[in-house]
Amino acid sequence: MACNPSNCQSNCYGNEEKAEVVVGEEYVSANQNQNLCIKCKTKEPIGGDEGRMFCIECFRSNLYGKFRLAVTSHAMITPTDNVLVAFSGGPSSRVALQFVHELQHKSLKNFDASRDRSLPVFGVGVAFIDETTISPLPSHDIDRAIQDIRLIVSNLAPPIKQLHVVPIENIYSGDGTNRLKNLLDAVSDTTGKEDLLLHLRMLSLQKVASESGYNKIVLGLCTSRIACHVILATVKGQGYSLPADIQYVDSRWEIPIVLPLRDCLVQELNMLCHLDGLKTVELLKGPCSGINGLVSSFVRILQEENPSRECTIVRTAGKLTPFHFNRILESDDSVIPLATRRRQKRYNLKPNESISSESFCPICNSPLNKSDMLRLSNLGSCQTSSDSFGAACCSSCRFQILPKDPSSMDHFYSLLPQPLVARAKHSSYDNLSLLREQIQDCLLSDSEDDS
Amino acid sequence: MEKGEEEKPTKAGSRLCCICNQRRAALKRPKTLQQICRECFYEVFEEEIHQVIVENQLFKPGERLAIGASGGKDSTVLAYVLSELNRRHNYGLDLFLLSVDEGITGYRDDSLETVKRNEIQYGLPLKIVSYKDLYGWTMDEIVKMIGLKNNCTFCGVFRRQALDRGAALLKVDKVATGHNADDIAETVLLNILRGDIARLSRCTSIVTGEDGPIPRCKPFKYTYEKEIVMYAYFKRLDYFSTECIYSPNAYRGFAREFIKDLERIRPQAILDIIQSGEDFRISTFTKMPEQGTCERCGYISSQKWCKACVLLEGLNRGLPKLGIGRSRGPNNDRKNGTKETNGAKSIESKQCGTLDF
């Protein structure tokens, strides 16, 4: 039922009864002198629910340890990299920024100390997506938040990190404010609108990363958020593509995405912000509504009832088969330190344990499942581009984002930013034969014309 | 599509059925929110089930099929619809009703009366197997001995076996159960929440136990609970709707409420969860327990003794904790995988083992 602390990779603590069973004598002895940290057994543990068993130092090093293990064992950040941290101002991305900064700081110290200076120090940039034009919040509130964010970034010790404040409408060439507004207005489903915005946010991160020469994007997604995503994807019928989103590495994008905080709970991240006085900026996210809001409150209540629930959810979903792009491609082995390469062998996916998928939904970039591809391959060639765009989308996006009424599809299509349109063109025309190959066993006739 | 609010309030009955466009719409179909008339509702309801049966090749002509009948709405509608479809589409099935009498006074005795009426109404032969006959204990006696904690474990384990034994007595080829789409969606979620990857991979199968003695199938896999209730209501079907007196609060679990909330926002979500469950690909080779037979009763079992025999042994020796949780029994050489039921109450709905296939 509960997450078993002895094999849970996320180091969640379970509840006390469970810990007692598994940790056994060690725990009992710690329990006798209740006021000591279970790790160093010398200092007092900190208060609060999640960190109650560790002292401040051990809590901190444990959390940083999870980050570092994720980074090194998946080659998320290597010396020649230039990484972009996506920073919303919330506690998760704040910790991600802090930890990446500390990692960079350490490697700078090593660089200065080493004689041959063989390992360069990786570069770090920070991106904030400015949604002033579509946010219901008053613009001066957002301006103030942006000022705070500038301060947070500039207060970090050297090396200097460039902050990119990117207006979300920049996904369009030229002034896209109205097109963006109209696009979001064209989505009638509340949940669909929220999800579309999420995809556009990713698009703008990709754009700024690509234009400014970054080669990795660091997201602060933590166990708690991933647990929500698991339930959300299940509820939206995205069971096929779900494993793609929840791995440490996701290189289906032009600029690969890495999730170094995948094993940290949001409660731990909040605690660290609190303990270390890391300033966060919280007013930016409006409350989720629709299905997204329902699911996040569902998961929150489950987590309150059992503190290892989120871990269990993520661990369960972690057993689903990932995709071939859920790893850093090993093209430039030489720059990856030997120790990392060794560890990577242990953790990284072997090609035969993953699914290879070549077709993606142009809106959410999810790999398409068989029934989506079957529909796509059955399309005739005499289609308008808006129709073929619609056909190339996954069933979830078709349901909650695309307009129901076929007559408004042209209008919707005309509002889409260019990169999304390009994705559809790429996926639907170029590899029809490839598609056919993958679904061959489901087709009833051999000839193309029959369909 | 969050249609709930979007739908313009029209005067009741002023709109035509959007399927036949002739009769007045009498109801909003829970699955699609279409406004349709009663006749069209019966038709789409039955036709969808027929399609599921045909597409999944659930039955073969000449087969003997037992319908697990509890007297509740799901199994009553199942019995009615299956006998109707069997006639209409010439499935060539020999249908039987199969009930389990757990021996719960004030609950099962009343619901069995309903099943007995169904036997006459639908003209289907009925077989009742009772815990008393099979195990020598009624649930009333078990509860008297062990109290209200863990009693659902006994009931669930015994029922599972009792259904198989009843099916064997009837010499049927298959058993059909009334599990509906809501039940299956809930099972998918629960298996994710509790980390049961092995069950997650098989809980959406429409046919289970094909390697066992008698396979079971779920013709209502895609049928919404609300539509089953609606069908029973409009058809004035005779069913029994009281909760088990030994787990009165078990039915409304937290996961169930969540699914109901989801359905309110987006009816499609139930089907989407099932779709996700079917699409999940399990990477690690999940170890399935080796199947053997119980040394005592010969029923399928992965252990030396089957679960029912372990529980029964405990009852007969006056040690009812035997086989519950991690206690030691004849199978103590292996780790016992039973989950404790008491901790999970708040998220699960059907405690009574009906979801354990």
Short mmCIF file of C-alpha atoms in Angstrom, two decimals, chain A residues 1-2 21 188-192 230-231 233-240 242-243 290-291 294-295 297-298 301-302 305 309 312-313 315-322 353 355 369-371 396 399-400 404, chain B residues 1-3 5-6 188-197 200 254-255 258 261-263 265-266 268-277 279-284 326 335 339-340 343-344 346-348:
data_model
loop_
_atom_site.label_atom_id
_atom_site.label_comp_id
_atom_site.label_asym_id
_atom_site.label_seq_id
_atom_site.Cartn_x
_atom_site.Cartn_y
_atom_site.Cartn_z
CA MET A 1 0.00 0.00 0.00
CA ALA A 2 2.51 2.51 1.13
CA VAL A 21 8.89 -2.10 10.48
CA SER A 188 -13.68 26.30 -25.14
CA ASP A 189 -12.61 23.63 -22.68
CA THR A 190 -11.10 25.12 -19.50
CA THR A 191 -8.68 22.26 -19.01
CA GLY A 192 -7.75 22.29 -22.67
CA VAL A 230 0.63 10.84 -13.81
CA ILE A 231 -2.97 11.02 -12.65
CA ALA A 233 -2.36 11.98 -18.07
CA THR A 234 -4.28 8.86 -17.04
CA VAL A 235 -7.50 10.79 -16.73
CA LYS A 236 -7.01 12.47 -20.11
CA GLY A 237 -6.40 9.19 -21.89
CA GLN A 238 -2.68 9.78 -22.42
CA GLY A 239 -1.56 6.49 -20.92
CA TYR A 240 0.55 5.69 -23.97
CA LEU A 242 2.75 9.31 -20.17
CA PRO A 243 6.13 7.61 -19.63
CA GLY A 290 -11.29 22.12 -14.36
CA ILE A 291 -9.66 18.73 -14.36
CA LEU A 294 -9.54 18.59 -9.35
CA VAL A 295 -6.60 16.26 -9.77
CA SER A 297 -6.48 18.64 -4.89
CA PHE A 298 -7.12 14.88 -5.09
CA ILE A 301 -5.43 15.05 0.01
CA LEU A 302 -4.00 11.59 -0.69
CA GLU A 305 -3.43 11.02 4.34
CA ARG A 309 1.57 8.44 -1.70
CA THR A 312 4.25 5.51 -4.83
CA ILE A 313 2.41 7.08 -7.74
CA ARG A 315 7.30 4.84 -8.73
CA THR A 316 4.36 2.98 -10.29
CA ALA A 317 4.41 5.17 -13.37
CA GLY A 318 8.19 4.83 -13.46
CA LYS A 319 7.71 1.17 -14.27
CA LEU A 320 5.97 2.00 -17.54
CA THR A 321 8.21 1.60 -20.56
CA PRO A 322 9.97 4.86 -21.44
CA GLU A 353 13.90 -1.42 -23.02
CA ILE A 355 9.72 2.25 -27.26
CA ASN A 369 -0.30 5.68 -30.14
CA LYS A 370 -1.42 3.09 -32.63
CA SER A 371 -4.99 4.24 -33.00
CA SER A 396 -6.44 14.00 -26.17
CA PHE A 399 -10.77 16.34 -27.71
CA GLN A 400 -9.85 19.16 -25.39
CA LYS A 404 -15.43 20.71 -32.08
CA MET B 1 -15.24 19.37 -23.12
CA GLU B 2 -16.66 20.86 -19.99
CA LYS B 3 -20.13 20.75 -21.35
CA GLU B 5 -22.28 24.58 -17.93
CA GLU B 6 -22.21 25.19 -21.60
CA VAL B 188 -6.91 1.58 -12.73
CA LEU B 189 -6.55 4.57 -10.42
CA LEU B 190 -6.30 2.47 -7.27
CA ASN B 191 -3.60 0.30 -8.79
CA ILE B 192 -1.58 3.41 -9.62
CA LEU B 193 -2.11 4.84 -6.15
CA ARG B 194 -1.05 1.68 -4.42
CA GLY B 195 1.80 0.85 -6.77
CA ASP B 196 0.43 -2.46 -7.95
CA ILE B 197 2.02 -2.63 -11.36
CA LEU B 200 -2.37 -2.38 -13.35
CA PHE B 254 -12.44 8.47 -2.03
CA ALA B 255 -11.34 7.26 -5.45
CA PHE B 258 -13.03 11.51 -7.44
CA ASP B 261 -16.35 14.53 -9.73
CA LEU B 262 -14.40 13.94 -12.92
CA GLU B 263 -17.48 12.63 -14.67
CA ILE B 265 -16.65 17.96 -15.36
CA ARG B 266 -15.94 15.68 -18.29
CA GLN B 268 -15.42 11.21 -21.32
CA ALA B 269 -12.85 10.96 -18.49
CA ILE B 270 -14.07 7.50 -17.45
CA LEU B 271 -13.42 6.11 -20.92
CA ASP B 272 -10.13 8.00 -21.05
CA ILE B 273 -8.92 6.33 -17.87
CA ILE B 274 -9.75 2.92 -19.31
CA GLN B 275 -8.00 3.90 -22.54
CA SER B 276 -4.92 4.91 -20.54
CA GLY B 277 -5.06 1.63 -18.65
CA ASP B 279 -2.28 1.81 -23.38
CA PHE B 280 0.09 1.48 -20.45
CA ARG B 281 3.15 -0.48 -21.36
CA ILE B 282 4.82 -2.24 -18.49
CA SER B 283 8.56 -2.32 -18.93
CA THR B 284 9.84 -4.57 -16.20
CA ARG B 326 1.58 -11.03 7.70
CA LYS B 335 6.03 -14.12 2.00
CA LYS B 339 -2.82 -6.53 1.80
CA GLU B 340 -4.30 -5.22 4.96
CA GLY B 343 -5.58 1.01 6.28
CA ALA B 344 -6.95 1.54 2.82
CA SER B 346 -10.60 5.80 2.72
CA ILE B 347 -9.60 5.46 -0.91
CA GLU B 348 -11.22 2.26 -1.96
#
